[in-house]
Coordinates of N, CA and C in Angstrom, one line a residue:
X1 N -52.5 -27.4 -0.2 CA -53.3 -28.4 0.5 C -52.5 -29.7 0.8
X2 N -53.1 -30.1 1.7 CA -53.1 -31.2 2.6 C -52.4 -32.6 1.6
X3 N -51.5 -32.9 2.4 CA -51.2 -34.5 1.3 C -51.4 -35.9 2.2
X4 N -51.5 -37.3 2.0 CA -51.6 -38.4 3.3 C -50.2 -39.3 2.3
X5 N -49.8 -39.7 3.4 CA -49.1 -40.3 2.5 C -47.9 -41.1 4.0
X6 N -47.8 -42.1 3.5 CA -47.0 -43.7 4.1 C -45.4 -43.4 4.4
X7 N -45.0 -43.0 5.6 CA -43.3 -42.5 5.9 C -42.6 -44.2 5.4
X8 N -41.7 -44.1 3.8 CA -40.9 -45.7 3.9 C -39.9 -45.7 4.4
X9 N -39.3 -44.2 4.9 CA -37.3 -44.2 4.5 C -37.5 -42.8 4.8
X10 N -36.4 -42.6 6.1 CA -36.0 -41.4 6.5 C -34.2 -41.3 6.1
X11 N -33.6 -40.4 5.6 CA -32.5 -40.2 5.1 C -31.8 -38.8 6.1
X12 N -31.2 -39.1 6.7 CA -30.6 -37.5 7.6 C -29.1 -37.3 6.7
X13 N -29.6 -35.5 7.2 CA -28.9 -34.7 6.0 C -28.8 -33.2 7.5
X14 N -27.7 -33.2 6.9 CA -27.0 -31.5 7.8 C -27.6 -32.2 9.3
X15 N -27.4 -31.4 10.0 CA -27.2 -31.7 11.8 C -28.8 -31.6 12.0
X16 N -29.9 -31.4 11.9 CA -30.6 -32.2 12.3 C -32.3 -32.2 11.3
X17 N -31.8 -32.0 10.0 CA -33.1 -32.2 8.9 C -32.9 -33.7 8.5
X18 N -33.6 -34.1 7.6 CA -33.8 -35.1 7.3 C -34.5 -35.3 5.9
X19 N -34.3 -35.9 4.7 CA -34.7 -36.1 3.6 C -36.3 -37.5 4.1
X20 N -36.8 -37.3 3.5 CA -38.2 -37.8 4.0 C -38.8 -38.9 2.5
X21 N -39.0 -39.8 2.8 CA -39.2 -41.1 1.4 C -40.9 -41.4 1.9
X22 N -41.5 -40.8 0.9 CA -43.2 -41.9 1.6 C -43.4 -42.0 0.2
X23 N -44.2 -43.1 0.4 CA -45.4 -42.9 -0.8 C -47.2 -42.5 -0.7
X24 N -47.1 -41.9 -1.8 CA -48.3 -41.3 -1.8 C -49.2 -41.3 -2.7
X25 N -51.0 -41.3 -2.0 CA -51.6 -42.2 -3.0 C -52.0 -41.6 -4.6
X26 N -52.2 -40.2 -4.7 CA -51.9 -39.3 -5.7 C -50.5 -39.1 -6.8
X27 N -49.7 -39.4 -6.1 CA -48.1 -38.5 -6.8 C -47.1 -40.0 -6.4
X28 N -47.4 -41.2 -6.1 CA -46.6 -42.2 -5.7 C -45.5 -41.8 -4.8
X29 N -44.2 -42.8 -5.0 CA -42.9 -41.8 -4.2 C -42.8 -41.2 -4.6
X30 N -42.3 -39.9 -3.1 CA -41.5 -38.8 -3.5 C -40.7 -38.5 -1.9
X31 N -39.9 -37.9 -2.3 CA -38.7 -37.1 -1.2 C -39.1 -35.8 -0.8
X32 N -38.8 -35.2 -0.1 CA -39.2 -34.4 1.0 C -38.5 -34.1 2.0
X33 N -38.2 -32.6 2.2 CA -37.2 -32.4 3.1 C -38.2 -31.9 4.6
X34 N -37.8 -32.9 5.5 CA -38.0 -32.2 6.6 C -37.1 -31.7 7.6
X35 N -37.3 -30.3 8.2 CA -36.4 -29.3 8.8 C -36.3 -29.7 10.6
X36 N -35.6 -30.1 10.6 CA -35.6 -30.1 12.6 C -35.9 -31.1 13.0
X37 N -36.6 -32.0 12.1 CA -37.4 -32.9 12.9 C -36.3 -34.3 13.9
X38 N -34.4 -33.8 13.4 CA -33.8 -34.8 14.3 C -33.6 -33.8 15.1
X39 N -33.7 -32.9 15.8 CA -33.6 -32.4 17.2 C -34.6 -33.0 18.1
X40 N -33.7 -32.4 19.8 CA -34.3 -33.9 20.8 C -36.3 -33.1 21.1
X41 N -35.9 -32.1 20.6 CA -37.1 -31.1 21.0 C -38.6 -31.2 19.7
X42 N -38.3 -31.5 18.3 CA -39.2 -31.2 17.5 C -40.2 -32.3 17.8
X43 N -41.2 -31.2 16.9 CA -42.6 -32.0 17.6 C -43.0 -32.6 16.4
X44 N -42.2 -32.8 15.1 CA -42.5 -33.1 14.0 C -42.8 -34.6 13.9
X45 N -41.4 -35.1 14.4 CA -40.3 -36.2 14.5 C -41.4 -37.6 15.2
X46 N -41.9 -37.5 15.4 CA -42.9 -38.7 16.2 C -44.1 -38.9 14.8
X47 N -44.4 -37.8 14.8 CA -45.2 -38.2 13.4 C -44.6 -38.6 12.2
X48 N -43.9 -37.8 11.9 CA -43.0 -38.4 11.0 C -42.1 -39.8 11.1
X49 N -42.4 -40.7 12.2 CA -42.0 -41.6 12.4 C -41.7 -42.7 11.0
X50 N -41.3 -43.6 10.4 CA -41.1 -44.9 9.9 C -42.1 -45.6 10.3
X51 N -42.8 -46.1 9.0 CA -44.0 -47.0 9.0 C -45.6 -46.3 9.6
X52 N -45.8 -44.9 9.6 CA -47.0 -43.5 10.5 C -47.4 -43.5 8.9
X53 N -48.8 -43.6 9.0 CA -49.9 -42.6 7.9 C -49.9 -41.1 7.8
X54 N -49.4 -40.8 7.3 CA -49.6 -39.2 8.2 C -50.0 -38.1 6.9
X55 N -50.5 -36.8 7.6 CA -51.0 -36.0 7.0 C -49.7 -34.7 6.9
X56 N -49.8 -34.0 6.4 CA -49.1 -32.9 6.4 C -49.2 -32.1 5.0
X57 N -48.6 -30.6 5.0 CA -48.5 -29.7 3.9 C -47.7 -29.4 3.3
X58 N -46.8 -28.9 2.5 CA -45.9 -29.0 1.6 C -45.4 -27.0 1.5
X59 N -43.9 -26.9 1.4 CA -43.9 -25.1 1.1 C -43.0 -25.6 0.0
X60 N -43.1 -25.3 -1.0 CA -42.1 -25.9 -2.4 C -40.8 -24.5 -2.2
X61 N -39.6 -24.7 -1.9 CA -38.3 -24.2 -2.1 C -37.6 -24.6 -3.3
X62 N -36.2 -24.0 -3.3 CA -35.3 -24.3 -4.2 C -35.1 -26.0 -4.5
X63 N -35.0 -27.3 -3.7 CA -34.4 -28.3 -4.1 C -35.6 -28.8 -4.0
X64 N -35.8 -29.8 -2.8 CA -37.2 -30.7 -2.1 C -38.1 -29.7 -1.9
X65 N -39.2 -30.3 -2.0 CA -40.3 -29.7 -1.4 C -40.3 -29.7 0.6
X66 N -40.9 -28.7 1.4 CA -40.1 -29.2 2.7 C -41.8 -29.6 3.5
X67 N -41.7 -30.5 4.2 CA -42.9 -31.0 4.9 C -43.1 -29.6 6.3
X68 N -44.5 -29.4 6.1 CA -44.7 -28.1 7.5 C -46.1 -28.9 7.7
X69 N -46.1 -28.9 8.9 CA -47.6 -29.0 10.5 C -47.8 -30.6 10.0
X70 N -47.1 -31.5 10.0 CA -47.1 -33.2 9.9 C -48.5 -33.9 10.8
X71 N -49.1 -34.1 11.0 CA -49.7 -35.0 11.7 C -50.0 -36.7 12.3
X72 N -49.4 -37.7 12.6 CA -50.3 -39.2 12.6 C -51.8 -39.5 12.5
X73 N -51.9 -40.0 11.4 CA -53.2 -40.7 11.2 C -53.4 -41.8 12.2
X74 N -52.2 -42.6 11.9 CA -52.2 -44.1 12.3 C -50.6 -44.5 12.6
X75 N -50.6 -45.0 13.4 CA -48.9 -44.9 14.0 C -49.0 -47.0 13.4
X76 N -50.1 -47.8 13.7 CA -49.9 -48.9 13.9 C -49.0 -49.7 14.9
X77 N -49.3 -49.5 16.0 CA -49.1 -50.0 17.3 C -48.5 -50.9 17.9
X78 N -49.2 -51.9 17.0 CA -49.5 -53.3 17.3 C -47.7 -53.8 16.5
X79 N -48.5 -53.4 15.4 CA -47.4 -53.8 14.5 C -45.7 -53.8 15.0
X80 N -45.6 -52.3 15.5 CA -44.3 -51.4 16.3 C -43.7 -52.8 17.4
X81 N -44.7 -52.7 18.0 CA -44.8 -53.5 19.1 C -44.1 -55.1 18.9
X82 N -44.3 -55.8 17.7 CA -43.9 -57.5 17.4 C -42.8 -57.0 16.9
X83 N -41.6 -58.1 16.9 CA -40.2 -57.9 16.3 C -40.7 -58.6 14.8
X84 N -41.6 -59.3 15.1 CA -42.3 -60.0 13.5 C -42.6 -59.7 13.0
X85 N -43.5 -59.1 13.0 CA -44.3 -57.8 12.6 C -43.7 -56.7 11.7
X86 N -42.5 -56.3 12.1 CA -41.6 -55.2 12.2 C -40.9 -55.7 10.8
X87 N -40.4 -56.4 11.1 CA -39.7 -57.8 10.4 C -40.0 -57.8 8.9
X88 N -41.5 -58.2 8.7 CA -42.6 -58.7 7.5 C -42.6 -57.1 7.5
X89 N -42.8 -56.2 7.7 CA -43.5 -54.3 7.0 C -42.1 -53.8 6.9
X90 N -40.7 -54.7 7.6 CA -39.4 -54.0 7.0 C -39.2 -53.6 5.8
X91 N -39.6 -55.4 5.4 CA -39.3 -56.1 3.6 C -40.2 -55.2 3.0
X92 N -41.6 -54.9 3.6 CA -42.5 -54.9 2.4 C -41.8 -53.4 2.1
X93 N -41.2 -52.6 2.8 CA -40.9 -51.0 2.9 C -39.7 -50.7 1.4
X94 N -38.7 -51.7 2.2 CA -37.9 -52.0 1.2 C -38.1 -52.3 -0.5
X95 N -38.9 -52.8 -0.7 CA -39.6 -53.7 -2.0 C -39.6 -52.5 -2.6
X96 N -40.7 -51.4 -1.5 CA -41.0 -50.4 -2.4 C -40.2 -49.2 -2.7
X97 N -39.0 -48.6 -1.4 CA -38.3 -48.2 -2.1 C -36.8 -49.1 -3.0
X98 N -37.2 -50.0 -3.7 CA -36.2 -50.5 -4.4 C -36.4 -50.6 -5.8
X99 N -38.1 -50.9 -5.7 CA -38.9 -51.3 -6.9 C -39.8 -50.2 -7.2
X100 N -40.6 -49.4 -6.9 CA -40.5 -48.3 -7.3 C -40.4 -47.4 -8.2
X101 N -40.3 -46.5 -8.8 CA -40.0 -45.1 -9.1 C -40.3 -44.0 -8.7
X102 N -39.8 -43.5 -8.7 CA -40.6 -41.5 -7.9 C -41.6 -41.4 -9.1
X103 N -42.1 -41.2 -8.3 CA -43.3 -40.1 -9.4 C -43.9 -41.1 -9.6
X104 N -44.3 -41.8 -9.6 CA -45.5 -42.9 -10.6 C -46.3 -43.6 -9.8
X105 N -47.9 -42.2 -9.8 CA -48.7 -42.9 -9.0 C -49.4 -44.0 -9.5
X106 N -49.9 -44.7 -8.6 CA -50.6 -46.1 -8.8 C -51.4 -46.3 -8.0
X107 N -52.5 -46.1 -7.7 CA -53.9 -46.7 -6.5 C -54.0 -47.7 -5.8
X108 N -53.8 -48.7 -7.0 CA -53.4 -50.0 -6.0 C -52.1 -50.4 -5.8
X109 N -50.9 -49.7 -5.9 CA -50.1 -49.8 -4.9 C -50.2 -49.3 -3.3
X110 N -50.5 -47.9 -3.3 CA -50.7 -47.4 -2.0 C -52.6 -48.4 -1.6
X111 N -53.0 -49.5 -2.4 CA -54.0 -50.0 -1.7 C -53.1 -51.1 -0.6
X112 N -52.5 -51.5 -1.8 CA -51.4 -52.7 -1.2 C -50.8 -52.1 -0.3
X113 N -50.2 -51.4 -0.3 CA -49.5 -51.3 0.7 C -50.1 -51.1 2.0
X114 N -50.4 -49.8 2.1 CA -52.2 -49.6 3.2 C -52.5 -51.1 3.9
X115 N -53.0 -51.8 2.9 CA -54.2 -53.3 3.5 C -52.6 -54.1 4.5
X116 N -51.2 -54.0 2.9 CA -50.6 -55.0 4.3 C -49.7 -54.8 5.7
X117 N -50.2 -53.0 5.9 CA -50.5 -52.5 7.1 C -51.1 -53.0 8.1
X118 N -52.1 -53.1 7.7 CA -53.5 -53.2 8.3 C -53.3 -54.8 8.7
X119 N -52.8 -55.8 8.2 CA -52.5 -57.0 8.0 C -51.4 -57.6 8.9
X120 N -50.6 -56.8 8.7 CA -48.9 -56.8 10.1 C -49.9 -56.0 11.3
X121 N -50.4 -55.6 11.0 CA -51.1 -54.8 12.6 C -51.7 -55.8 12.8
X122 N -52.4 -55.9 12.2 CA -54.1 -56.9 13.1 C -53.6 -58.6 13.1
X123 N -52.3 -59.1 12.7 CA -51.8 -60.7 12.8 C -50.3 -59.8 14.1
X124 N -50.0 -59.1 14.4 CA -49.1 -58.9 14.9 C -49.1 -60.3 16.3
X125 N -50.0 -59.5 17.5 CA -50.6 -60.7 18.3 C -50.8 -61.6 17.9
X126 N -51.1 -62.5 17.0 CA -51.5 -63.6 17.0 C -50.1 -64.8 16.5
X127 N -50.6 -65.7 16.7 CA -50.1 -67.0 16.1 C -49.3 -67.4 14.7
X128 N -49.4 -66.5 14.2 CA -48.8 -66.4 12.3 C -47.5 -66.9 11.8
X129 N -47.7 -67.5 10.8 CA -47.0 -68.4 9.8 C -46.1 -66.9 9.4
X130 N -44.9 -66.0 10.3 CA -44.7 -65.1 9.0 C -43.7 -65.1 8.1
X131 N -43.5 -66.3 7.7 CA -42.2 -66.3 6.4 C -43.5 -66.6 5.7
X132 N -44.3 -67.0 5.5 CA -44.9 -68.0 5.0 C -45.9 -66.3 3.9
X133 N -46.5 -65.6 5.3 CA -46.5 -64.4 4.9 C -45.9 -63.5 4.1
X134 N -44.7 -63.3 4.3 CA -43.5 -62.6 3.5 C -43.4 -63.4 2.2
X135 N -43.6 -64.5 2.3 CA -43.7 -64.9 0.9 C -45.1 -64.2 -0.4
X136 N -46.0 -64.1 0.4 CA -47.2 -64.0 -0.3 C -47.1 -62.8 -0.4
X137 N -46.1 -61.5 1.1 CA -46.3 -60.2 0.0 C -44.7 -60.2 -1.2
X138 N -44.2 -60.7 -0.7 CA -42.9 -61.1 -2.0 C -44.0 -61.2 -3.7
X139 N -44.7 -62.1 -3.4 CA -45.2 -62.2 -5.0 C -46.6 -62.1 -5.2
X140 N -47.2 -61.2 -4.4 CA -48.1 -60.1 -4.8 C -47.7 -58.7 -4.8
X141 N -46.7 -58.4 -3.9 CA -45.9 -57.0 -4.8 C -45.1 -57.6 -6.2
X142 N -44.4 -57.9 -6.3 CA -44.2 -58.5 -8.2 C -45.0 -58.5 -8.9
X143 N -46.7 -59.2 -8.6 CA -47.9 -59.0 -9.4 C -48.6 -57.9 -9.6
X144 N -48.3 -57.0 -8.3 CA -49.1 -56.2 -9.1 C -48.5 -54.6 -9.6
X145 N -47.1 -55.0 -8.9 CA -46.3 -54.3 -10.7 C -45.7 -54.7 -12.0
X146 N -46.1 -55.8 -12.2 CA -46.7 -56.2 -13.3 C -45.5 -57.2 -14.1
X147 N -44.6 -57.9 -12.6 CA -43.2 -59.1 -12.9 C -44.3 -60.4 -12.7
X148 N -43.8 -61.2 -13.1 CA -43.6 -62.7 -13.2 C -43.2 -62.7 -11.5
X149 N -44.3 -63.6 -10.7 CA -44.3 -63.4 -9.3 C -43.3 -65.0 -9.0
X150 N -43.1 -65.9 -10.1 CA -41.7 -66.9 -9.5 C -40.4 -66.1 -10.2
X151 N -40.4 -65.0 -10.8 CA -38.9 -64.4 -10.9 C -38.6 -63.8 -9.3
X152 N -36.9 -64.2 -8.7 CA -36.9 -63.9 -7.9 C -36.5 -62.4 -7.6
X153 N -37.1 -61.6 -6.5 CA -37.2 -60.0 -6.4 C -35.8 -59.2 -6.3
X154 N -34.7 -60.7 -5.8 CA -33.8 -59.3 -6.2 C -32.9 -59.4 -7.6
X155 N -33.6 -60.1 -8.1 CA -32.9 -60.0 -9.7 C -34.0 -59.2 -10.5
X156 N -35.5 -58.6 -9.7 CA -36.0 -57.7 -10.6 C -35.3 -56.6 -10.2
X157 N -35.3 -56.4 -8.6 CA -34.6 -55.1 -8.3 C -32.8 -54.9 -8.4
X158 N -32.5 -55.8 -9.0 CA -30.9 -55.9 -9.5 C -30.0 -55.1 -8.1
X159 N -31.1 -56.0 -6.4 CA -29.7 -55.4 -5.5 C -30.4 -56.6 -4.5
X160 N -29.6 -56.7 -3.3 CA -29.7 -57.5 -2.4 C -30.9 -56.4 -1.1
X161 N -31.4 -57.7 -1.0 CA -32.2 -56.8 0.4 C -31.9 -57.5 2.1
X162 N -31.9 -56.4 2.4 CA -31.6 -56.1 3.9 C -32.5 -56.8 5.0
X163 N -33.0 -56.2 4.0 CA -34.5 -56.6 5.7 C -34.8 -58.2 5.1
X164 N -34.2 -58.9 4.2 CA -34.7 -60.4 3.9 C -33.8 -61.3 4.2
X165 N -32.9 -60.6 5.1 CA -31.9 -61.6 6.1 C -32.3 -61.3 7.0
X166 N -32.5 -59.9 7.7 CA -33.0 -59.3 9.0 C -34.3 -59.7 9.5
X167 N -35.0 -60.1 8.2 CA -36.1 -61.3 8.7 C -36.1 -63.0 9.2
X168 N -35.0 -63.1 8.5 CA -34.7 -64.6 8.5 C -34.1 -64.8 9.8
X169 N -32.9 -64.2 10.4 CA -32.8 -64.4 11.3 C -34.0 -63.9 12.6
X170 N -34.9 -63.0 12.6 CA -35.7 -62.7 13.4 C -36.9 -63.9 13.1
X171 N -36.8 -64.8 12.3 CA -38.1 -65.7 11.9 C -37.4 -67.0 12.6
X172 N -36.0 -67.0 12.6 CA -35.5 -68.5 12.9 C -36.0 -69.1 14.0

């Protein structure tokens, strides 16, 4: 069975393998293993890049399911060519990493994530008020998750957001 996902984060394990944290429409945030993607000659490495919308198959083994035959459906090239858009996107991905629980499917969250990435991809070449857009993203994700949008996101996550500091420096 093929699965569509957005890659949120990659964590290197062993010499050439990585854990890939992704958000899937049907099953929420999931962690899968990608064998050999850190090798310089890996054909899957570019497909399993952070911020990509990908399609892949899974093979179930002992610990984490293993990603096979990954294919990038959308790479969001305009977003990745703008440092301001990347700062906003990294904040969004960190929100999903810290606020969304593993294995809980929510079609609203999937739509929110995909829509925001499309907005960042389309807006990255225009003169845009990025701090305002990031603040709107912060309020919308809290509202979508069922929290009061006026509550500080760091309080909800019980953690600091490194991407917020990065975004402030980039957008100064």
